[in-house]
PDB file of C-alpha atoms in Angstrom:
ATOM      1  CA  MET Z  74      25.523  94.791 -24.360  1.00  0.00           C
ATOM      2  CA  GLU Z  75      26.644  94.027 -27.846  1.00  0.00           C
ATOM      3  CA  PRO Z  76      24.885  90.687 -29.382  1.00  0.00           C
ATOM      4  CA  GLN Z  77      27.508  87.641 -29.466  1.00  0.00           C
ATOM      5  CA  ASN Z  78      27.701  85.765 -32.062  1.00  0.00           C
ATOM      6  CA  LEU Z  79      26.605  81.979 -31.422  1.00  0.00           C
ATOM      7  CA  THR Z  80      29.512  80.331 -33.064  1.00  0.00           C
ATOM      8  CA  GLY Z  81      31.386  82.240 -29.861  1.00  0.00           C
ATOM      9  CA  VAL Z  82      29.184  81.101 -27.232  1.00  0.00           C
ATOM     10  CA  SER Z  83      30.538  78.420 -25.779  1.00  0.00           C
ATOM     11  CA  GLU Z  84      27.393  76.860 -23.518  1.00  0.00           C
ATOM     12  CA  PHE Z  85      24.613  77.119 -22.397  1.00  0.00           C
ATOM     13  CA  LEU Z  86      22.576  76.014 -18.936  1.00  0.00           C
ATOM     14  CA  LEU Z  87      20.102  73.765 -18.569  1.00  0.00           C
ATOM     15  CA  LEU Z  88      17.821  74.638 -15.598  1.00  0.00           C
ATOM     16  CA  GLY Z  89      16.370  71.176 -15.478  1.00  0.00           C
ATOM     17  CA  LEU Z  90      12.756  70.631 -13.446  1.00  0.00           C
ATOM     18  CA  SER Z  91      13.850  71.182  -9.851  1.00  0.00           C
ATOM     19  CA  ASP Z  92      17.084  72.899  -8.090  1.00  0.00           C
ATOM     20  CA  ASP Z  93      16.634  70.736  -4.874  1.00  0.00           C
ATOM     21  CA  PRO Z  94      19.509  68.368  -4.317  1.00  0.00           C
ATOM     22  CA  GLU Z  95      17.452  65.800  -2.784  1.00  0.00           C
ATOM     23  CA  VAL Z  96      14.670  65.997  -5.723  1.00  0.00           C
ATOM     24  CA  GLN Z  97      17.495  65.855  -7.618  1.00  0.00           C
ATOM     25  CA  LEU Z  98      18.488  62.459  -6.415  1.00  0.00           C
ATOM     26  CA  LEU Z  99      15.162  61.281  -6.779  1.00  0.00           C
ATOM     27  CA  LEU Z 100      14.543  62.395 -10.501  1.00  0.00           C
ATOM     28  CA  PHE Z 101      17.689  60.973 -11.094  1.00  0.00           C
ATOM     29  CA  VAL Z 102      16.642  57.279 -10.176  1.00  0.00           C
ATOM     30  CA  LEU Z 103      13.505  58.074 -11.539  1.00  0.00           C
ATOM     31  CA  PHE Z 104      14.452  59.275 -14.446  1.00  0.00           C
ATOM     32  CA  LEU Z 105      17.335  56.317 -14.747  1.00  0.00           C
ATOM     33  CA  SER Z 106      14.063  53.573 -13.992  1.00  0.00           C
ATOM     34  CA  MET Z 107      12.608  55.265 -16.849  1.00  0.00           C
ATOM     35  CA  TYR Z 108      14.903  55.078 -19.652  1.00  0.00           C
ATOM     36  CA  LEU Z 109      16.069  51.522 -19.225  1.00  0.00           C
ATOM     37  CA  VAL Z 110      12.978  50.353 -19.250  1.00  0.00           C
ATOM     38  CA  THR Z 111      11.951  52.176 -22.586  1.00  0.00           C
ATOM     39  CA  VAL Z 112      15.697  51.016 -23.977  1.00  0.00           C
ATOM     40  CA  LEU Z 113      15.214  47.169 -22.646  1.00  0.00           C
ATOM     41  CA  GLY Z 114      11.412  47.233 -23.910  1.00  0.00           C
ATOM     42  CA  ASN Z 115      11.920  48.696 -27.040  1.00  0.00           C
ATOM     43  CA  LEU Z 116      14.604  46.102 -28.209  1.00  0.00           C
ATOM     44  CA  LEU Z 117      13.023  43.247 -26.780  1.00  0.00           C
ATOM     45  CA  ILE Z 118      10.145  44.444 -29.848  1.00  0.00           C
ATOM     46  CA  ILE Z 119      12.821  45.153 -32.334  1.00  0.00           C
ATOM     47  CA  LEU Z 120      14.529  41.320 -31.482  1.00  0.00           C
ATOM     48  CA  ALA Z 121      10.989  40.057 -31.142  1.00  0.00           C
ATOM     49  CA  VAL Z 122      10.526  41.403 -34.677  1.00  0.00           C
ATOM     50  CA  THR Z 123      14.032  40.388 -36.508  1.00  0.00           C
ATOM     51  CA  SER Z 124      14.005  36.318 -34.699  1.00  0.00           C
ATOM     52  CA  ASP Z 125      10.907  35.736 -35.834  1.00  0.00           C
ATOM     53  CA  SER Z 126      10.131  35.000 -39.437  1.00  0.00           C
ATOM     54  CA  HIS Z 127       6.043  34.866 -38.891  1.00  0.00           C
ATOM     55  CA  LEU Z 128       6.995  38.456 -38.046  1.00  0.00           C
ATOM     56  CA  HIS Z 129       8.213  39.399 -41.075  1.00  0.00           C
ATOM     57  CA  THR Z 130       5.090  41.129 -42.084  1.00  0.00           C
ATOM     58  CA  ALA Z 131       4.824  44.780 -42.999  1.00  0.00           C
ATOM     59  CA  MET Z 132       2.714  45.574 -39.852  1.00  0.00           C
ATOM     60  CA  TYR Z 133       5.761  44.287 -37.564  1.00  0.00           C
ATOM     61  CA  ILE Z 134       8.428  45.928 -39.739  1.00  0.00           C
ATOM     62  CA  PHE Z 135       6.701  49.731 -39.179  1.00  0.00           C
ATOM     63  CA  LEU Z 136       6.432  48.440 -35.604  1.00  0.00           C
ATOM     64  CA  SER Z 137      10.158  47.657 -35.173  1.00  0.00           C
ATOM     65  CA  ASN Z 138      11.058  50.913 -36.652  1.00  0.00           C
ATOM     66  CA  LEU Z 139       9.128  52.460 -34.859  1.00  0.00           C
ATOM     67  CA  SER Z 140      10.415  50.915 -31.781  1.00  0.00           C
ATOM     68  CA  LEU Z 141      14.335  51.954 -33.295  1.00  0.00           C
ATOM     69  CA  THR Z 142      13.115  55.773 -33.193  1.00  0.00           C
ATOM     70  CA  ASP Z 143      11.680  55.420 -29.291  1.00  0.00           C
ATOM     71  CA  VAL Z 144      14.883  54.594 -28.410  1.00  0.00           C
ATOM     72  CA  SER Z 145      16.984  57.105 -30.056  1.00  0.00           C
ATOM     73  CA  PHE Z 146      14.291  59.621 -29.166  1.00  0.00           C
ATOM     74  CA  SER Z 147      14.948  59.165 -25.350  1.00  0.00           C
ATOM     75  CA  THR Z 148      18.669  59.059 -25.615  1.00  0.00           C
ATOM     76  CA  THR Z 149      18.743  62.242 -27.234  1.00  0.00           C
ATOM     77  CA  THR Z 150      18.000  64.014 -24.027  1.00  0.00           C
ATOM     78  CA  ILE Z 151      17.283  61.316 -21.208  1.00  0.00           C
ATOM     79  CA  PRO Z 152      21.453  60.382 -21.227  1.00  0.00           C
ATOM     80  CA  LYS Z 153      22.658  64.508 -20.795  1.00  0.00           C
ATOM     81  CA  MET Z 154      20.057  65.077 -18.354  1.00  0.00           C
ATOM     82  CA  LEU Z 155      21.090  61.787 -16.200  1.00  0.00           C
ATOM     83  CA  GLU Z 156      24.723  62.632 -16.369  1.00  0.00           C
ATOM     84  CA  ASN Z 157      23.711  66.798 -15.173  1.00  0.00           C
ATOM     85  CA  LEU Z 158      21.461  65.344 -12.073  1.00  0.00           C
ATOM     86  CA  GLN Z 159      24.455  63.371 -11.603  1.00  0.00           C
ATOM     87  CA  THR Z 160      26.961  65.523 -11.210  1.00  0.00           C
ATOM     88  CA  HIS Z 161      25.115  69.020  -9.837  1.00  0.00           C
ATOM     89  CA  SER Z 162      26.225  70.850 -13.781  1.00  0.00           C
ATOM     90  CA  LYS Z 163      23.649  72.074 -15.661  1.00  0.00           C
ATOM     91  CA  SER Z 164      25.901  72.708 -18.754  1.00  0.00           C
ATOM     92  CA  ILE Z 165      25.749  71.994 -22.212  1.00  0.00           C
ATOM     93  CA  THR Z 166      27.900  73.333 -25.297  1.00  0.00           C
ATOM     94  CA  TYR Z 167      27.390  74.897 -27.931  1.00  0.00           C
ATOM     95  CA  ALA Z 168      27.875  72.001 -29.947  1.00  0.00           C
ATOM     96  CA  GLY Z 169      26.093  69.831 -28.381  1.00  0.00           C
ATOM     97  CA  CYS Z 170      22.560  71.503 -27.796  1.00  0.00           C
ATOM     98  CA  LEU Z 171      22.854  72.327 -31.589  1.00  0.00           C
ATOM     99  CA  ALA Z 172      22.552  68.232 -31.586  1.00  0.00           C
ATOM    100  CA  GLN Z 173      20.192  68.282 -29.592  1.00  0.00           C
ATOM    101  CA  VAL Z 174      18.185  70.567 -31.648  1.00  0.00           C
ATOM    102  CA  THR Z 175      18.468  68.530 -34.702  1.00  0.00           C
ATOM    103  CA  VAL Z 176      18.693  65.103 -33.704  1.00  0.00           C
ATOM    104  CA  PHE Z 177      15.200  65.062 -31.688  1.00  0.00           C
ATOM    105  CA  SER Z 178      13.776  66.643 -34.322  1.00  0.00           C
ATOM    106  CA  LEU Z 179      14.178  64.427 -36.746  1.00  0.00           C
ATOM    107  CA  PHE Z 180      12.736  61.460 -34.311  1.00  0.00           C
ATOM    108  CA  VAL Z 181      10.212  63.897 -33.318  1.00  0.00           C
ATOM    109  CA  CYS Z 182       8.645  63.852 -37.112  1.00  0.00           C
ATOM    110  CA  LEU Z 183      10.597  60.124 -38.071  1.00  0.00           C
ATOM    111  CA  GLU Z 184       7.771  58.772 -35.254  1.00  0.00           C
ATOM    112  CA  SER Z 185       4.818  61.076 -36.383  1.00  0.00           C
ATOM    113  CA  LEU Z 186       5.593  59.562 -40.208  1.00  0.00           C
ATOM    114  CA  LEU Z 187       5.857  56.293 -39.033  1.00  0.00           C
ATOM    115  CA  LEU Z 188       2.754  56.236 -36.828  1.00  0.00           C
ATOM    116  CA  THR Z 189       0.942  57.725 -40.537  1.00  0.00           C
ATOM    117  CA  VAL Z 190       2.171  54.950 -42.518  1.00  0.00           C
ATOM    118  CA  MET Z 191       1.292  52.193 -40.287  1.00  0.00           C
ATOM    119  CA  ALA Z 192      -2.190  53.640 -39.527  1.00  0.00           C
ATOM    120  CA  TYR Z 193      -1.813  53.309 -43.616  1.00  0.00           C
ATOM    121  CA  ASP Z 194      -1.040  49.778 -43.348  1.00  0.00           C
ATOM    122  CA  ARG Z 195      -4.014  49.118 -40.863  1.00  0.00           C
ATOM    123  CA  LEU Z 196      -6.199  51.011 -43.554  1.00  0.00           C
ATOM    124  CA  VAL Z 197      -5.109  48.357 -46.253  1.00  0.00           C
ATOM    125  CA  ALA Z 198      -5.565  46.019 -43.561  1.00  0.00           C
ATOM    126  CA  ILE Z 199      -9.066  46.231 -43.104  1.00  0.00           C
ATOM    127  CA  CYS Z 200     -10.276  47.661 -46.261  1.00  0.00           C
ATOM    128  CA  HIS Z 201      -9.065  45.639 -48.028  1.00  0.00           C
ATOM    129  CA  PRO Z 202      -7.650  42.121 -46.845  1.00  0.00           C
ATOM    130  CA  LEU Z 203      -7.673  40.157 -50.036  1.00  0.00           C
ATOM    131  CA  HIS Z 204      -5.515  42.551 -51.244  1.00  0.00           C
ATOM    132  CA  TYR Z 205      -2.463  42.962 -48.500  1.00  0.00           C
ATOM    133  CA  LEU Z 206       0.168  41.110 -48.318  1.00  0.00           C
ATOM    134  CA  VAL Z 207      -0.184  42.665 -52.081  1.00  0.00           C
ATOM    135  CA  ILE Z 208       0.109  46.252 -51.843  1.00  0.00           C
ATOM    136  CA  MET Z 209       1.885  45.305 -48.036  1.00  0.00           C
ATOM    137  CA  ASN Z 210       4.955  44.097 -50.379  1.00  0.00           C
ATOM    138  CA  PRO Z 211       8.625  44.514 -48.968  1.00  0.00           C
ATOM    139  CA  ARG Z 212       9.497  47.001 -51.782  1.00  0.00           C
ATOM    140  CA  LEU Z 213       6.950  49.777 -50.585  1.00  0.00           C
ATOM    141  CA  CYS Z 214       7.521  48.799 -47.145  1.00  0.00           C
ATOM    142  CA  ALA Z 215      11.309  50.436 -47.352  1.00  0.00           C
ATOM    143  CA  LEU Z 216      10.473  52.488 -49.577  1.00  0.00           C
ATOM    144  CA  LEU Z 217       7.602  54.382 -47.162  1.00  0.00           C
ATOM    145  CA  VAL Z 218      10.554  53.937 -44.438  1.00  0.00           C
ATOM    146  CA  LEU Z 219      13.115  55.789 -46.499  1.00  0.00           C
ATOM    147  CA  VAL Z 220      10.895  58.254 -47.513  1.00  0.00           C
ATOM    148  CA  SER Z 221       9.575  58.931 -43.716  1.00  0.00           C
ATOM    149  CA  PHE Z 222      13.387  59.214 -42.874  1.00  0.00           C
ATOM    150  CA  SER Z 223      13.973  61.776 -45.670  1.00  0.00           C
ATOM    151  CA  ILE Z 224      11.739  63.909 -44.718  1.00  0.00           C
ATOM    152  CA  SER Z 225      12.403  64.067 -41.420  1.00  0.00           C
ATOM    153  CA  LEU Z 226      15.610  64.933 -41.954  1.00  0.00           C
ATOM    154  CA  LEU Z 227      14.653  67.678 -44.187  1.00  0.00           C
ATOM    155  CA  SER Z 228      12.770  68.392 -40.758  1.00  0.00           C
ATOM    156  CA  SER Z 229      16.042  67.974 -39.057  1.00  0.00           C
ATOM    157  CA  LEU Z 230      18.007  70.327 -41.273  1.00  0.00           C
ATOM    158  CA  LEU Z 231      15.572  73.694 -41.242  1.00  0.00           C
ATOM    159  CA  HIS Z 232      15.629  73.460 -37.261  1.00  0.00           C
ATOM    160  CA  TYR Z 233      19.073  73.541 -37.398  1.00  0.00           C
ATOM    161  CA  LEU Z 234      19.349  76.052 -39.788  1.00  0.00           C
ATOM    162  CA  VAL Z 235      16.911  78.184 -37.749  1.00  0.00           C
ATOM    163  CA  MET Z 236      19.192  77.460 -33.865  1.00  0.00           C
ATOM    164  CA  SER Z 237      21.897  77.696 -36.069  1.00  0.00           C
ATOM    165  CA  GLN Z 238      21.535  81.702 -37.121  1.00  0.00           C
ATOM    166  CA  LEU Z 239      20.466  82.786 -33.529  1.00  0.00           C
ATOM    167  CA  THR Z 240      22.366  85.236 -31.742  1.00  0.00           C
ATOM    168  CA  PHE Z 241      22.426  86.236 -27.816  1.00  0.00           C
ATOM    169  CA  CYS Z 242      23.788  88.686 -25.594  1.00  0.00           C
ATOM    170  CA  ALA Z 243      24.476  86.972 -22.530  1.00  0.00           C
ATOM    171  CA  GLU Z 244      24.840  83.677 -20.773  1.00  0.00           C
ATOM    172  CA  VAL Z 245      22.372  81.600 -21.621  1.00  0.00           C
ATOM    173  CA  GLU Z 246      19.915  79.856 -19.187  1.00  0.00           C
ATOM    174  CA  ILE Z 247      17.503  77.265 -21.080  1.00  0.00           C
ATOM    175  CA  PRO Z 248      13.924  76.159 -17.905  1.00  0.00           C
ATOM    176  CA  HIS Z 249      14.343  73.558 -19.294  1.00  0.00           C
ATOM    177  CA  PHE Z 250      16.037  69.606 -19.074  1.00  0.00           C
ATOM    178  CA  PHE Z 251      17.219  69.569 -22.555  1.00  0.00           C
ATOM    179  CA  CYS Z 252      17.991  72.577 -25.801  1.00  0.00           C
ATOM    180  CA  ASP Z 253      14.156  72.938 -26.890  1.00  0.00           C
ATOM    181  CA  LEU Z 254      14.194  75.395 -29.959  1.00  0.00           C
ATOM    182  CA  SER Z 255      11.339  77.243 -28.733  1.00  0.00           C
ATOM    183  CA  GLN Z 256      13.072  78.384 -25.593  1.00  0.00           C
ATOM    184  CA  LEU Z 257      16.062  79.523 -27.732  1.00  0.00           C
ATOM    185  CA  LEU Z 258      14.303  81.182 -29.781  1.00  0.00           C
ATOM    186  CA  ASN Z 259      12.632  83.478 -26.351  1.00  0.00           C
ATOM    187  CA  LEU Z 260      15.871  84.229 -25.037  1.00  0.00           C
ATOM    188  CA  ALA Z 261      17.673  85.189 -28.121  1.00  0.00           C
ATOM    189  CA  CYS Z 262      17.799  88.630 -28.139  1.00  0.00           C
ATOM    190  CA  PHE Z 263      16.952  90.029 -31.528  1.00  0.00           C
ATOM    191  CA  ASP Z 264      13.495  89.930 -32.867  1.00  0.00           C
ATOM    192  CA  THR Z 265      12.925  86.305 -33.699  1.00  0.00           C
ATOM    193  CA  SER Z 266       9.185  86.775 -34.542  1.00  0.00           C
ATOM    194  CA  THR Z 267      10.110  85.613 -38.118  1.00  0.00           C
ATOM    195  CA  ASN Z 268      12.053  82.336 -37.222  1.00  0.00           C
ATOM    196  CA  ASN Z 269       8.881  82.016 -34.603  1.00  0.00           C
ATOM    197  CA  ILE Z 270       6.933  81.858 -37.881  1.00  0.00           C
ATOM    198  CA  LEU Z 271       8.946  79.192 -39.766  1.00  0.00           C
ATOM    199  CA  ILE Z 272       8.978  76.868 -37.359  1.00  0.00           C
ATOM    200  CA  TYR Z 273       5.272  77.183 -36.513  1.00  0.00           C
ATOM    201  CA  PHE Z 274       5.560  77.404 -40.349  1.00  0.00           C
ATOM    202  CA  ILE Z 275       7.717  73.327 -40.376  1.00  0.00           C
ATOM    203  CA  GLY Z 276       5.340  71.874 -37.054  1.00  0.00           C
ATOM    204  CA  THR Z 277       1.985  72.809 -39.555  1.00  0.00           C
ATOM    205  CA  ILE Z 278       3.594  70.839 -42.238  1.00  0.00           C
ATOM    206  CA  PHE Z 279       5.156  68.157 -41.163  1.00  0.00           C
ATOM    207  CA  GLY Z 280       3.210  67.699 -38.154  1.00  0.00           C
ATOM    208  CA  GLY Z 281      -0.470  68.741 -39.918  1.00  0.00           C
ATOM    209  CA  ILE Z 282       0.065  66.516 -42.621  1.00  0.00           C
ATOM    210  CA  PRO Z 283       0.817  63.375 -40.744  1.00  0.00           C
ATOM    211  CA  LEU Z 284      -2.259  63.501 -38.434  1.00  0.00           C
ATOM    212  CA  SER Z 285      -4.273  64.679 -41.332  1.00  0.00           C
ATOM    213  CA  GLY Z 286      -3.034  61.427 -43.006  1.00  0.00           C
ATOM    214  CA  ILE Z 287      -3.856  59.211 -40.102  1.00  0.00           C
ATOM    215  CA  LEU Z 288      -7.516  60.704 -38.992  1.00  0.00           C
ATOM    216  CA  TYR Z 289      -8.313  59.951 -42.912  1.00  0.00           C
ATOM    217  CA  SER Z 290      -7.171  56.303 -42.683  1.00  0.00           C
ATOM    218  CA  TYR Z 291      -9.264  55.789 -39.808  1.00  0.00           C
ATOM    219  CA  THR Z 292     -12.368  57.270 -41.013  1.00  0.00           C
ATOM    220  CA  GLN Z 293     -12.021  54.982 -43.529  1.00  0.00           C
ATOM    221  CA  ILE Z 294     -11.484  52.150 -41.093  1.00  0.00           C
ATOM    222  CA  MET Z 295     -14.197  53.449 -39.300  1.00  0.00           C
ATOM    223  CA  SER Z 296     -16.580  53.035 -42.696  1.00  0.00           C
ATOM    224  CA  SER Z 297     -15.349  49.446 -43.209  1.00  0.00           C
ATOM    225  CA  ILE Z 298     -15.527  48.093 -39.941  1.00  0.00           C
ATOM    226  CA  LEU Z 299     -19.488  50.007 -39.232  1.00  0.00           C
ATOM    227  CA  ARG Z 300     -19.884  48.296 -42.765  1.00  0.00           C
ATOM    228  CA  ILE Z 301     -19.468  44.887 -40.513  1.00  0.00           C
ATOM    229  CA  SER Z 302     -23.039  43.236 -40.148  1.00  0.00           C
ATOM    230  CA  SER Z 303     -21.507  41.002 -36.907  1.00  0.00           C
ATOM    231  CA  LEU Z 304     -20.531  42.620 -33.478  1.00  0.00           C
ATOM    232  CA  GLY Z 305     -17.866  39.794 -33.566  1.00  0.00           C
ATOM    233  CA  GLY Z 306     -16.387  40.653 -36.736  1.00  0.00           C
ATOM    234  CA  ARG Z 307     -16.612  44.307 -35.707  1.00  0.00           C
ATOM    235  CA  TYR Z 308     -14.558  43.990 -32.453  1.00  0.00           C
ATOM    236  CA  LYS Z 309     -12.300  41.417 -33.858  1.00  0.00           C
ATOM    237  CA  ALA Z 310     -11.418  43.987 -37.315  1.00  0.00           C
ATOM    238  CA  PHE Z 311     -11.063  47.107 -34.688  1.00  0.00           C
ATOM    239  CA  SER Z 312      -8.161  44.631 -32.216  1.00  0.00           C
ATOM    240  CA  THR Z 313      -6.214  45.180 -35.449  1.00  0.00           C
ATOM    241  CA  CYS Z 314      -5.181  48.430 -34.516  1.00  0.00           C
ATOM    242  CA  GLY Z 315      -6.346  49.325 -30.871  1.00  0.00           C
ATOM    243  CA  SER Z 316      -3.204  49.034 -30.064  1.00  0.00           C
ATOM    244  CA  HIS Z 317      -2.041  51.965 -32.709  1.00  0.00           C
ATOM    245  CA  LEU Z 318      -4.590  54.157 -31.762  1.00  0.00           C
ATOM    246  CA  VAL Z 319      -3.628  54.046 -28.559  1.00  0.00           C
ATOM    247  CA  VAL Z 320      -0.154  54.691 -28.928  1.00  0.00           C
ATOM    248  CA  VAL Z 321      -1.428  57.588 -31.647  1.00  0.00           C
ATOM    249  CA  CYS Z 322      -4.219  59.617 -28.751  1.00  0.00           C
ATOM    250  CA  LEU Z 323      -0.858  59.233 -26.852  1.00  0.00           C
ATOM    251  CA  PHE Z 324       1.905  60.530 -29.002  1.00  0.00           C
ATOM    252  CA  TYR Z 325      -0.731  63.976 -29.729  1.00  0.00           C
ATOM    253  CA  GLY Z 326      -2.661  64.006 -26.866  1.00  0.00           C
ATOM    254  CA  THR Z 327       1.129  64.160 -24.996  1.00  0.00           C
ATOM    255  CA  GLY Z 328       2.491  66.979 -27.475  1.00  0.00           C
ATOM    256  CA  LEU Z 329      -0.682  68.575 -27.275  1.00  0.00           C
ATOM    257  CA  GLY Z 330      -0.605  69.165 -23.957  1.00  0.00           C
ATOM    258  CA  VAL Z 331       2.372  70.048 -23.888  1.00  0.00           C
ATOM    259  CA  TYR Z 332       1.767  72.759 -26.432  1.00  0.00           C
ATOM    260  CA  LEU Z 333      -1.463  74.121 -24.436  1.00  0.00           C
ATOM    261  CA  SER Z 334       0.783  74.127 -21.463  1.00  0.00           C
ATOM    262  CA  SER Z 335       3.356  76.553 -22.470  1.00  0.00           C
ATOM    263  CA  ALA Z 336       0.814  78.333 -23.810  1.00  0.00           C
ATOM    264  CA  ALA Z 337      -1.411  78.876 -20.591  1.00  0.00           C
ATOM    265  CA  SER Z 338       1.396  78.625 -17.993  1.00  0.00           C
ATOM    266  CA  SER Z 339       3.653  81.594 -17.123  1.00  0.00           C
ATOM    267  CA  SER Z 340       6.504  79.724 -15.781  1.00  0.00           C
ATOM    268  CA  PRO Z 341       8.515  77.515 -18.527  1.00  0.00           C
ATOM    269  CA  ARG Z 342       9.739  75.923 -16.078  1.00  0.00           C
ATOM    270  CA  LYS Z 343       6.279  73.352 -15.622  1.00  0.00           C
ATOM    271  CA  GLY Z 344       6.617  73.686 -19.354  1.00  0.00           C
ATOM    272  CA  ALA Z 345       9.354  71.299 -19.069  1.00  0.00           C
ATOM    273  CA  VAL Z 346       7.382  69.645 -16.518  1.00  0.00           C
ATOM    274  CA  ALA Z 347       4.716  68.582 -18.903  1.00  0.00           C
ATOM    275  CA  SER Z 348       7.190  68.318 -21.769  1.00  0.00           C
ATOM    276  CA  VAL Z 349       8.403  65.338 -19.025  1.00  0.00           C
ATOM    277  CA  MET Z 350       5.308  63.351 -20.614  1.00  0.00           C
ATOM    278  CA  TYR Z 351       5.702  63.807 -24.674  1.00  0.00           C
ATOM    279  CA  THR Z 352       9.633  63.095 -23.743  1.00  0.00           C
ATOM    280  CA  VAL Z 353       9.840  60.193 -21.627  1.00  0.00           C
ATOM    281  CA  VAL Z 354       6.512  58.421 -21.219  1.00  0.00           C
ATOM    282  CA  THR Z 355       5.188  58.242 -24.276  1.00  0.00           C
ATOM    283  CA  PRO Z 356       8.389  56.066 -25.599  1.00  0.00           C
ATOM    284  CA  MET Z 357       8.696  53.609 -22.250  1.00  0.00           C
ATOM    285  CA  LEU Z 358       5.083  53.201 -22.831  1.00  0.00           C
ATOM    286  CA  ASN Z 359       4.627  51.756 -26.740  1.00  0.00           C
ATOM    287  CA  PRO Z 360       6.359  48.674 -26.056  1.00  0.00           C
ATOM    288  CA  PHE Z 361       4.018  47.853 -22.981  1.00  0.00           C
ATOM    289  CA  ILE Z 362       0.970  48.927 -24.903  1.00  0.00           C
ATOM    290  CA  TYR Z 363       1.577  46.882 -28.280  1.00  0.00           C
ATOM    291  CA  SER Z 364       2.725  43.650 -26.685  1.00  0.00           C
ATOM    292  CA  LEU Z 365       0.281  43.511 -23.722  1.00  0.00           C
ATOM    293  CA  ARG Z 366      -2.360  43.779 -26.882  1.00  0.00           C
ATOM    294  CA  ASN Z 367      -0.958  41.242 -29.301  1.00  0.00           C
ATOM    295  CA  LYS Z 368      -0.561  37.494 -29.155  1.00  0.00           C
ATOM    296  CA  ASP Z 369       1.921  37.314 -31.705  1.00  0.00           C
ATOM    297  CA  ILE Z 370       4.194  40.106 -29.865  1.00  0.00           C
ATOM    298  CA  LYS Z 371       3.970  37.871 -27.056  1.00  0.00           C
ATOM    299  CA  THR Z 372       4.414  34.111 -28.324  1.00  0.00           C
ATOM    300  CA  ALA Z 373       8.224  35.947 -30.110  1.00  0.00           C
ATOM    301  CA  LEU Z 374       8.632  37.348 -26.575  1.00  0.00           C
ATOM    302  CA  TRP Z 375       8.226  34.039 -24.625  1.00  0.00           C
ATOM    303  CA  ARG Z 376      10.469  32.030 -27.018  1.00  0.00           C
ATOM    304  CA  ILE Z 377      13.248  34.437 -26.172  1.00  0.00           C
ATOM    305  CA  ILE Z 378      12.645  33.540 -22.726  1.00  0.00           C
ATOM    306  CA  SER Z 379      12.670  30.549 -23.050  1.00  0.00           C
ATOM    307  CA  ARG Z 380      15.769  29.780 -25.189  1.00  0.00           C
ATOM    308  CA  ILE Z 381      17.293  32.411 -22.673  1.00  0.00           C
ATOM    309  CA  ALA Z 382      16.175  30.389 -19.655  1.00  0.00           C
TER     310      ALA Z 382
END
């Protein structure tokens, strides 16, 4: 069969996590609950930061942007999956698939960059505490967020260009619950080795460099903490970046786990199951990690709850 131009493809089929109707019902309830918890938890963090003037500092400005990114990250994939589970349909339009690939890459990159910026914020707070307010001023915070978004926009544009150049020979069945570009590359009917190299290059640049920045920041942080003589002082210093470190490990750990499981497993659907941790569980857990370990956030949230009550 002759290759068909991608612009002529009207829809793709998302095979999802299971074909069993009973399992699909369970998945619908499970993912709907997780999505609602994700949205509610992250919106509460945003509301707490914006409503409490004591939280208008660099650390919490970045945290609120991270929460907004988590909500957007989840909204890119979960609602469409819930729709397909509810209607027992597997279809997604070409435009919808292209939008998912583009927007998903945007928020993955933005999350990575915001975590890097937050690591730099903790570096300044621990290594240069006397100059923290001068260095992390509102202008620099806004600039860092803007630069992070601009770089993420460039990353998503590159993913869009790669996706828009793909051609297929037949009906496309994606063994995933969302449009994953790596799966689409495998389903294309021409040699995609150049595209794969480009995607790995993009991933190395937009993922590897932020991770290197985080590792450098924590190397400096640990070096500074070890120079503190008292055990109590060390604990107090480390506790200020404990939540961020947990989130970093969760984000990059699950992402690496998805990559390794996909590479080791011959079943693409097993890779889709593994990616649930990366795309669904991590954004849901982030608000709990920050609120449970942060006295200021808990205080602000209790103020909001008391006003409502």
